[in-house]
Amino acid sequence: MTSEDMVNLLNYLLFVLDRELSYLDIGSIESLKENSLSHIREEIYIIESVTDTQGNLKNILMTLFNDIQAMRENNSNHETIHEIKRHIEMNYHDSNLSLTSISENFGMSGNYLSRLFKEEFGENFVSYLIHFRIEKAKQYLKATAEPIHHIANLVGYTHSVSFNRVFKKLVGKTPGEYRSMNEE
C-alpha cells in the first residue's frame, strides 16, 4: 500500500468515525470526538510506515472505544441515580424504604448505589433519605396541626421516638419546639 493510499484510507476512516460518533447520544461526545479525530489527523501527516501507523491507529481507536464505553456507563448511572432519587421523593413515606430495598429494586449492590449517590449528590443514600424526610416533616409541622407521632408516620418513621431523636439531631430542636417556634 502506498503512502497516498494510506492517506486516502485514513481520511475515509475519519469521515466514517465522525459520522458514527455523531449518532451517539452521550453527553460530552463532542470533546471526545474532537480529541480522537485530531489524533488520527496527526497520524495522517506523519505516516512513515504502514506497520507504525496501524499500531498507532489501533491504540487511538481502542482508547476511543474505552472512553465511549465509560461515558455510556456514566450516562446510564447518572440516569439510574436520578431515577432512584425520584423514587425516594415519591416513596419517602414508606417505612420499609431502605438502601437494601432500593438496591434490590434497581439491581445493584447497596455499597455501589450509595457510592454513586454520593458522587452525584454529595451525600450518601441514607443521609439523603433522612434529610429529605426531615425536610418533609418540617413542612408538615409548619402547615398542619397533625400530632407529631402522625407526622412521624407520614414521613416514614414507625416510631416517634426515633423520629424525635433524628429531628433534634438535624434541626437542633424537638419537633414540638420547632412547631411552636414557627407558630409565632
mmCIF file of N, CA and C in Angstrom, residues 9-109:
data_model
loop_
_atom_site.group_PDB
_atom_site.id
_atom_site.type_symbol
_atom_site.label_atom_id
_atom_site.label_comp_id
_atom_site.label_asym_id
_atom_site.label_seq_id
_atom_site.Cartn_x
_atom_site.Cartn_y
_atom_site.Cartn_z
ATOM 1 N N LEU A 9 -7.209 6.187 2.803
ATOM 2 C CA LEU A 9 -7.901 5.264 3.701
ATOM 3 C C LEU A 9 -8.149 5.914 5.069
ATOM 4 N N LEU A 10 -7.149 6.605 5.581
ATOM 5 C CA LEU A 10 -7.293 7.266 6.883
ATOM 6 C C LEU A 10 -8.296 8.419 6.817
ATOM 7 N N ASN A 11 -8.304 9.145 5.716
ATOM 8 C CA ASN A 11 -9.295 10.215 5.562
ATOM 9 C C ASN A 11 -10.713 9.641 5.522
ATOM 10 N N TYR A 12 -10.860 8.498 4.857
ATOM 11 C CA TYR A 12 -12.166 7.844 4.830
ATOM 12 C C TYR A 12 -12.546 7.367 6.241
ATOM 13 N N LEU A 13 -11.584 6.824 6.958
ATOM 14 C CA LEU A 13 -11.814 6.399 8.338
ATOM 15 C C LEU A 13 -12.268 7.588 9.195
ATOM 16 N N LEU A 14 -11.630 8.738 9.010
ATOM 17 C CA LEU A 14 -12.034 9.946 9.737
ATOM 18 C C LEU A 14 -13.484 10.307 9.438
ATOM 19 N N PHE A 15 -13.835 10.259 8.168
ATOM 20 C CA PHE A 15 -15.194 10.586 7.755
ATOM 21 C C PHE A 15 -16.204 9.651 8.421
ATOM 22 N N VAL A 16 -15.937 8.352 8.359
ATOM 23 C CA VAL A 16 -16.849 7.357 8.930
ATOM 24 C C VAL A 16 -16.938 7.514 10.451
ATOM 25 N N LEU A 17 -15.808 7.684 11.113
ATOM 26 C CA LEU A 17 -15.815 7.862 12.576
ATOM 27 C C LEU A 17 -16.594 9.110 12.978
ATOM 28 N N ASP A 18 -16.366 10.196 12.271
ATOM 29 C CA ASP A 18 -17.062 11.442 12.570
ATOM 30 C C ASP A 18 -18.573 11.244 12.452
ATOM 31 N N ARG A 19 -18.994 10.599 11.390
ATOM 32 C CA ARG A 19 -20.420 10.355 11.170
ATOM 33 C C ARG A 19 -20.994 9.438 12.260
ATOM 34 N N GLU A 20 -20.296 8.347 12.562
ATOM 35 C CA GLU A 20 -20.799 7.391 13.554
ATOM 36 C C GLU A 20 -20.822 7.985 14.961
ATOM 37 N N LEU A 21 -19.800 8.751 15.307
ATOM 38 C CA LEU A 21 -19.769 9.371 16.634
ATOM 39 C C LEU A 21 -20.885 10.399 16.789
ATOM 40 N N SER A 22 -21.283 11.015 15.688
ATOM 41 C CA SER A 22 -22.370 11.996 15.735
ATOM 42 C C SER A 22 -23.697 11.354 16.103
ATOM 43 N N TYR A 23 -23.849 10.067 15.831
ATOM 44 C CA TYR A 23 -25.094 9.363 16.139
ATOM 45 C C TYR A 23 -25.207 8.988 17.616
ATOM 46 N N LEU A 24 -24.097 8.989 18.321
ATOM 47 C CA LEU A 24 -24.128 8.589 19.729
ATOM 48 C C LEU A 24 -24.827 9.649 20.561
ATOM 49 N N ASP A 25 -25.683 9.215 21.453
ATOM 50 C CA ASP A 25 -26.405 10.127 22.334
ATOM 51 C C ASP A 25 -25.776 10.071 23.722
ATOM 52 N N ILE A 26 -24.577 10.616 23.808
ATOM 53 C CA ILE A 26 -23.838 10.603 25.070
ATOM 54 C C ILE A 26 -23.356 12.024 25.329
ATOM 55 N N GLY A 27 -23.501 12.491 26.553
ATOM 56 C CA GLY A 27 -23.005 13.808 26.904
ATOM 57 C C GLY A 27 -21.492 13.882 26.725
ATOM 58 N N SER A 28 -20.970 15.032 26.389
ATOM 59 C CA SER A 28 -19.532 15.288 26.225
ATOM 60 C C SER A 28 -18.918 14.536 25.054
ATOM 61 N N ILE A 29 -19.715 14.029 24.119
ATOM 62 C CA ILE A 29 -19.157 13.278 22.998
ATOM 63 C C ILE A 29 -18.360 14.191 22.080
ATOM 64 N N GLU A 30 -18.728 15.468 21.999
ATOM 65 C CA GLU A 30 -18.039 16.383 21.085
ATOM 66 C C GLU A 30 -16.560 16.514 21.425
ATOM 67 N N SER A 31 -16.236 16.709 22.699
ATOM 68 C CA SER A 31 -14.821 16.849 23.068
ATOM 69 C C SER A 31 -14.072 15.545 22.841
ATOM 70 N N LEU A 32 -14.711 14.438 23.143
ATOM 71 C CA LEU A 32 -14.097 13.129 22.912
ATOM 72 C C LEU A 32 -13.869 12.913 21.424
ATOM 73 N N LYS A 33 -14.867 13.240 20.623
ATOM 74 C CA LYS A 33 -14.779 13.073 19.173
ATOM 75 C C LYS A 33 -13.639 13.932 18.620
ATOM 76 N N GLU A 34 -13.608 15.185 19.011
ATOM 77 C CA GLU A 34 -12.581 16.097 18.503
ATOM 78 C C GLU A 34 -11.185 15.625 18.886
ATOM 79 N N ASN A 35 -11.025 15.164 20.114
ATOM 80 C CA ASN A 35 -9.732 14.691 20.590
ATOM 81 C C ASN A 35 -9.261 13.475 19.796
ATOM 82 N N SER A 36 -10.131 12.487 19.637
ATOM 83 C CA SER A 36 -9.755 11.259 18.928
ATOM 84 C C SER A 36 -9.502 11.522 17.454
ATOM 85 N N LEU A 37 -10.374 12.305 16.836
ATOM 86 C CA LEU A 37 -10.210 12.583 15.407
ATOM 87 C C LEU A 37 -8.957 13.411 15.149
ATOM 88 N N SER A 38 -8.616 14.306 16.061
ATOM 89 C CA SER A 38 -7.394 15.097 15.865
ATOM 90 C C SER A 38 -6.155 14.211 15.954
ATOM 91 N N HIS A 39 -6.190 13.176 16.817
ATOM 92 C CA HIS A 39 -5.065 12.231 16.878
ATOM 93 C C HIS A 39 -4.922 11.478 15.556
ATOM 94 N N ILE A 40 -6.038 11.112 14.963
ATOM 95 C CA ILE A 40 -5.974 10.404 13.677
ATOM 96 C C ILE A 40 -5.470 11.350 12.593
ATOM 97 N N ARG A 41 -5.925 12.610 12.602
ATOM 98 C CA ARG A 41 -5.427 13.597 11.624
ATOM 99 C C ARG A 41 -3.910 13.751 11.751
ATOM 100 N N GLU A 42 -3.433 13.829 12.984
ATOM 101 C CA GLU A 42 -1.983 13.934 13.194
ATOM 102 C C GLU A 42 -1.273 12.723 12.613
ATOM 103 N N GLU A 43 -1.859 11.566 12.788
ATOM 104 C CA GLU A 43 -1.265 10.326 12.283
ATOM 105 C C GLU A 43 -1.153 10.358 10.761
ATOM 106 N N ILE A 44 -2.131 10.970 10.102
ATOM 107 C CA ILE A 44 -2.109 11.054 8.638
ATOM 108 C C ILE A 44 -0.877 11.821 8.170
ATOM 109 N N TYR A 45 -0.527 12.878 8.886
ATOM 110 C CA TYR A 45 0.572 13.737 8.454
ATOM 111 C C TYR A 45 1.950 13.175 8.767
ATOM 112 N N ILE A 46 2.016 12.173 9.616
ATOM 113 C CA ILE A 46 3.344 11.640 9.968
ATOM 114 C C ILE A 46 3.516 10.184 9.556
ATOM 115 N N ILE A 47 2.793 9.784 8.515
ATOM 116 C CA ILE A 47 2.887 8.395 8.058
ATOM 117 C C ILE A 47 4.321 8.094 7.633
ATOM 118 N N GLU A 48 4.888 7.075 8.271
ATOM 119 C CA GLU A 48 6.215 6.616 7.885
ATOM 120 C C GLU A 48 6.135 5.203 7.348
ATOM 121 N N SER A 49 5.371 4.370 8.037
ATOM 122 C CA SER A 49 5.205 3.007 7.545
ATOM 123 C C SER A 49 3.809 2.519 7.912
ATOM 124 N N VAL A 50 3.337 1.572 7.147
ATOM 125 C CA VAL A 50 2.016 1.014 7.392
ATOM 126 C C VAL A 50 1.963 0.366 8.772
ATOM 127 N N THR A 51 3.014 -0.320 9.157
ATOM 128 C CA THR A 51 3.038 -1.028 10.438
ATOM 129 C C THR A 51 2.948 -0.053 11.610
ATOM 130 N N ASP A 52 3.752 1.016 11.564
ATOM 131 C CA ASP A 52 3.707 2.013 12.639
ATOM 132 C C ASP A 52 2.335 2.675 12.710
ATOM 133 N N THR A 53 1.820 3.055 11.560
ATOM 134 C CA THR A 53 0.524 3.722 11.504
ATOM 135 C C THR A 53 -0.574 2.802 12.010
ATOM 136 N N GLN A 54 -0.506 1.543 11.633
ATOM 137 C CA GLN A 54 -1.508 0.570 12.064
ATOM 138 C C GLN A 54 -1.508 0.442 13.591
ATOM 139 N N GLY A 55 -0.336 0.341 14.185
ATOM 140 C CA GLY A 55 -0.231 0.233 15.645
ATOM 141 C C GLY A 55 -0.749 1.476 16.345
ATOM 142 N N ASN A 56 -0.379 2.641 15.819
ATOM 143 C CA ASN A 56 -0.829 3.898 16.421
ATOM 144 C C ASN A 56 -2.346 4.053 16.312
ATOM 145 N N LEU A 57 -2.887 3.714 15.143
ATOM 146 C CA LEU A 57 -4.336 3.816 14.958
ATOM 147 C C LEU A 57 -5.082 2.850 15.867
ATOM 148 N N LYS A 58 -4.528 1.666 16.010
ATOM 149 C CA LYS A 58 -5.163 0.683 16.893
ATOM 150 C C LYS A 58 -5.250 1.244 18.312
ATOM 151 N N ASN A 59 -4.164 1.853 18.785
ATOM 152 C CA ASN A 59 -4.160 2.444 20.133
ATOM 153 C C ASN A 59 -5.176 3.580 20.245
ATOM 154 N N ILE A 60 -5.228 4.441 19.225
ATOM 155 C CA ILE A 60 -6.174 5.562 19.237
ATOM 156 C C ILE A 60 -7.609 5.046 19.271
ATOM 157 N N LEU A 61 -7.905 4.064 18.426
ATOM 158 C CA LEU A 61 -9.269 3.530 18.352
ATOM 159 C C LEU A 61 -9.653 2.770 19.622
ATOM 160 N N MET A 62 -8.713 2.045 20.219
ATOM 161 C CA MET A 62 -9.012 1.344 21.475
ATOM 162 C C MET A 62 -9.297 2.347 22.600
ATOM 163 N N THR A 63 -8.516 3.423 22.640
ATOM 164 C CA THR A 63 -8.753 4.469 23.635
ATOM 165 C C THR A 63 -10.130 5.091 23.422
ATOM 166 N N LEU A 64 -10.456 5.381 22.163
ATOM 167 C CA LEU A 64 -11.767 5.943 21.833
ATOM 168 C C LEU A 64 -12.882 4.991 22.273
ATOM 169 N N PHE A 65 -12.739 3.722 21.954
ATOM 170 C CA PHE A 65 -13.738 2.723 22.330
ATOM 171 C C PHE A 65 -13.910 2.676 23.853
ATOM 172 N N ASN A 66 -12.804 2.629 24.584
ATOM 173 C CA ASN A 66 -12.869 2.576 26.053
ATOM 174 C C ASN A 66 -13.514 3.832 26.633
ATOM 175 N N ASP A 67 -13.177 4.995 26.052
ATOM 176 C CA ASP A 67 -13.773 6.249 26.522
ATOM 177 C C ASP A 67 -15.280 6.274 26.282
ATOM 178 N N ILE A 68 -15.702 5.781 25.118
ATOM 179 C CA ILE A 68 -17.134 5.742 24.810
ATOM 180 C C ILE A 68 -17.852 4.800 25.770
ATOM 181 N N GLN A 69 -17.248 3.651 26.039
ATOM 182 C CA GLN A 69 -17.859 2.704 26.983
ATOM 183 C C GLN A 69 -18.007 3.341 28.365
ATOM 184 N N ALA A 70 -16.960 4.032 28.815
ATOM 185 C CA ALA A 70 -17.010 4.684 30.132
ATOM 186 C C ALA A 70 -18.086 5.768 30.154
ATOM 187 N N MET A 71 -18.186 6.529 29.066
ATOM 188 C CA MET A 71 -19.201 7.582 29.001
ATOM 189 C C MET A 71 -20.605 6.989 29.008
ATOM 190 N N ARG A 72 -20.780 5.895 28.287
ATOM 191 C CA ARG A 72 -22.096 5.243 28.275
ATOM 192 C C ARG A 72 -22.461 4.756 29.673
ATOM 193 N N GLU A 73 -21.502 4.166 30.366
ATOM 194 C CA GLU A 73 -21.762 3.666 31.718
ATOM 195 C C GLU A 73 -22.089 4.814 32.658
ATOM 196 N N ASN A 74 -21.301 5.901 32.566
ATOM 197 C CA ASN A 74 -21.557 7.058 33.427
ATOM 198 C C ASN A 74 -22.921 7.663 33.133
ATOM 199 N N ASN A 75 -23.266 7.755 31.847
ATOM 200 C CA ASN A 75 -24.557 8.303 31.452
ATOM 201 C C ASN A 75 -25.687 7.430 32.000
ATOM 202 N N SER A 76 -25.512 6.120 31.905
ATOM 203 C CA SER A 76 -26.511 5.184 32.414
ATOM 204 C C SER A 76 -26.633 5.306 33.932
ATOM 205 N N ASN A 77 -25.494 5.387 34.619
ATOM 206 C CA ASN A 77 -25.500 5.542 36.080
ATOM 207 C C ASN A 77 -26.173 6.846 36.487
ATOM 208 N N HIS A 78 -25.889 7.903 35.739
ATOM 209 C CA HIS A 78 -26.471 9.213 36.023
ATOM 210 C C HIS A 78 -27.996 9.120 35.972
ATOM 211 N N GLU A 79 -28.507 8.499 34.917
ATOM 212 C CA GLU A 79 -29.956 8.356 34.774
ATOM 213 C C GLU A 79 -30.537 7.481 35.889
ATOM 214 N N THR A 80 -29.851 6.390 36.207
ATOM 215 C CA THR A 80 -30.334 5.484 37.248
ATOM 216 C C THR A 80 -30.375 6.177 38.605
ATOM 217 N N ILE A 81 -29.328 6.908 38.942
ATOM 218 C CA ILE A 81 -29.276 7.594 40.237
ATOM 219 C C ILE A 81 -30.382 8.642 40.334
ATOM 220 N N HIS A 82 -30.642 9.350 39.248
ATOM 221 C CA HIS A 82 -31.732 10.330 39.275
ATOM 222 C C HIS A 82 -33.096 9.640 39.370
ATOM 223 N N GLU A 83 -33.207 8.476 38.762
ATOM 224 C CA GLU A 83 -34.438 7.691 38.889
ATOM 225 C C GLU A 83 -34.621 7.233 40.342
ATOM 226 N N ILE A 84 -33.533 6.834 40.979
ATOM 227 C CA ILE A 84 -33.586 6.426 42.391
ATOM 228 C C ILE A 84 -33.987 7.613 43.267
ATOM 229 N N LYS A 85 -33.431 8.775 42.974
ATOM 230 C CA LYS A 85 -33.783 9.974 43.746
ATOM 231 C C LYS A 85 -35.276 10.280 43.607
ATOM 232 N N ARG A 86 -35.794 10.181 42.387
ATOM 233 C CA ARG A 86 -37.233 10.398 42.179
ATOM 234 C C ARG A 86 -38.054 9.355 42.950
ATOM 235 N N HIS A 87 -37.560 8.129 42.966
ATOM 236 C CA HIS A 87 -38.243 7.054 43.705
ATOM 237 C C HIS A 87 -38.304 7.390 45.200
ATOM 238 N N ILE A 88 -37.215 7.896 45.734
ATOM 239 C CA ILE A 88 -37.185 8.297 47.151
ATOM 240 C C ILE A 88 -38.205 9.403 47.395
ATOM 241 N N GLU A 89 -38.211 10.400 46.524
ATOM 242 C CA GLU A 89 -39.099 11.546 46.704
ATOM 243 C C GLU A 89 -40.575 11.162 46.594
ATOM 244 N N MET A 90 -40.860 10.109 45.861
ATOM 245 C CA MET A 90 -42.246 9.644 45.727
ATOM 246 C C MET A 90 -42.636 8.665 46.844
ATOM 247 N N ASN A 91 -41.649 8.010 47.463
ATOM 248 C CA ASN A 91 -41.934 6.941 48.426
ATOM 249 C C ASN A 91 -41.299 7.150 49.797
ATOM 250 N N TYR A 92 -40.882 8.375 50.112
ATOM 251 C CA TYR A 92 -40.211 8.645 51.388
ATOM 252 C C TYR A 92 -41.072 8.238 52.582
ATOM 253 N N HIS A 93 -42.376 8.224 52.409
ATOM 254 C CA HIS A 93 -43.313 7.898 53.491
ATOM 255 C C HIS A 93 -43.338 6.404 53.823
ATOM 256 N N ASP A 94 -42.767 5.581 52.954
ATOM 257 C CA ASP A 94 -42.740 4.128 53.167
ATOM 258 C C ASP A 94 -41.671 3.793 54.209
ATOM 259 N N SER A 95 -42.088 3.263 55.333
ATOM 260 C CA SER A 95 -41.131 2.958 56.407
ATOM 261 C C SER A 95 -40.177 1.827 56.017
ATOM 262 N N ASN A 96 -40.508 1.067 54.987
ATOM 263 C CA ASN A 96 -39.629 -0.014 54.522
ATOM 264 C C ASN A 96 -38.618 0.452 53.480
ATOM 265 N N LEU A 97 -38.671 1.722 53.107
ATOM 266 C CA LEU A 97 -37.721 2.261 52.137
ATOM 267 C C LEU A 97 -36.334 2.268 52.773
ATOM 268 N N SER A 98 -35.404 1.579 52.143
ATOM 269 C CA SER A 98 -34.057 1.476 52.704
ATOM 270 C C SER A 98 -33.061 1.295 51.568
ATOM 271 N N LEU A 99 -31.800 1.403 51.903
ATOM 272 C CA LEU A 99 -30.745 1.163 50.923
ATOM 273 C C LEU A 99 -30.870 -0.241 50.349
ATOM 274 N N THR A 100 -31.160 -1.202 51.198
ATOM 275 C CA THR A 100 -31.298 -2.593 50.748
ATOM 276 C C THR A 100 -32.468 -2.749 49.786
ATOM 277 N N SER A 101 -33.623 -2.198 50.141
ATOM 278 C CA SER A 101 -34.799 -2.362 49.271
ATOM 279 C C SER A 101 -34.597 -1.666 47.930
ATOM 280 N N ILE A 102 -34.002 -0.486 47.949
ATOM 281 C CA ILE A 102 -33.765 0.247 46.697
ATOM 282 C C ILE A 102 -32.725 -0.473 45.853
ATOM 283 N N SER A 103 -31.641 -0.930 46.481
ATOM 284 C CA SER A 103 -30.591 -1.603 45.702
ATOM 285 C C SER A 103 -31.129 -2.883 45.069
ATOM 286 N N GLU A 104 -31.973 -3.609 45.781
ATOM 287 C CA GLU A 104 -32.590 -4.808 45.197
ATOM 288 C C GLU A 104 -33.531 -4.426 44.061
ATOM 289 N N ASN A 105 -34.282 -3.366 44.273
ATOM 290 C CA ASN A 105 -35.227 -2.882 43.267
ATOM 291 C C ASN A 105 -34.528 -2.466 41.971
ATOM 292 N N PHE A 106 -33.349 -1.857 42.101
ATOM 293 C CA PHE A 106 -32.638 -1.342 40.937
ATOM 294 C C PHE A 106 -31.487 -2.246 40.495
ATOM 295 N N GLY A 107 -31.353 -3.400 41.129
ATOM 296 C CA GLY A 107 -30.386 -4.396 40.690
ATOM 297 C C GLY A 107 -28.927 -4.008 40.839
ATOM 298 N N MET A 108 -28.587 -3.397 41.950
ATOM 299 C CA MET A 108 -27.175 -3.080 42.213
ATOM 300 C C MET A 108 -26.901 -3.247 43.696
ATOM 301 N N SER A 109 -25.632 -3.384 44.022
ATOM 302 C CA SER A 109 -25.289 -3.563 45.432
ATOM 303 C C SER A 109 -25.518 -2.258 46.193
#
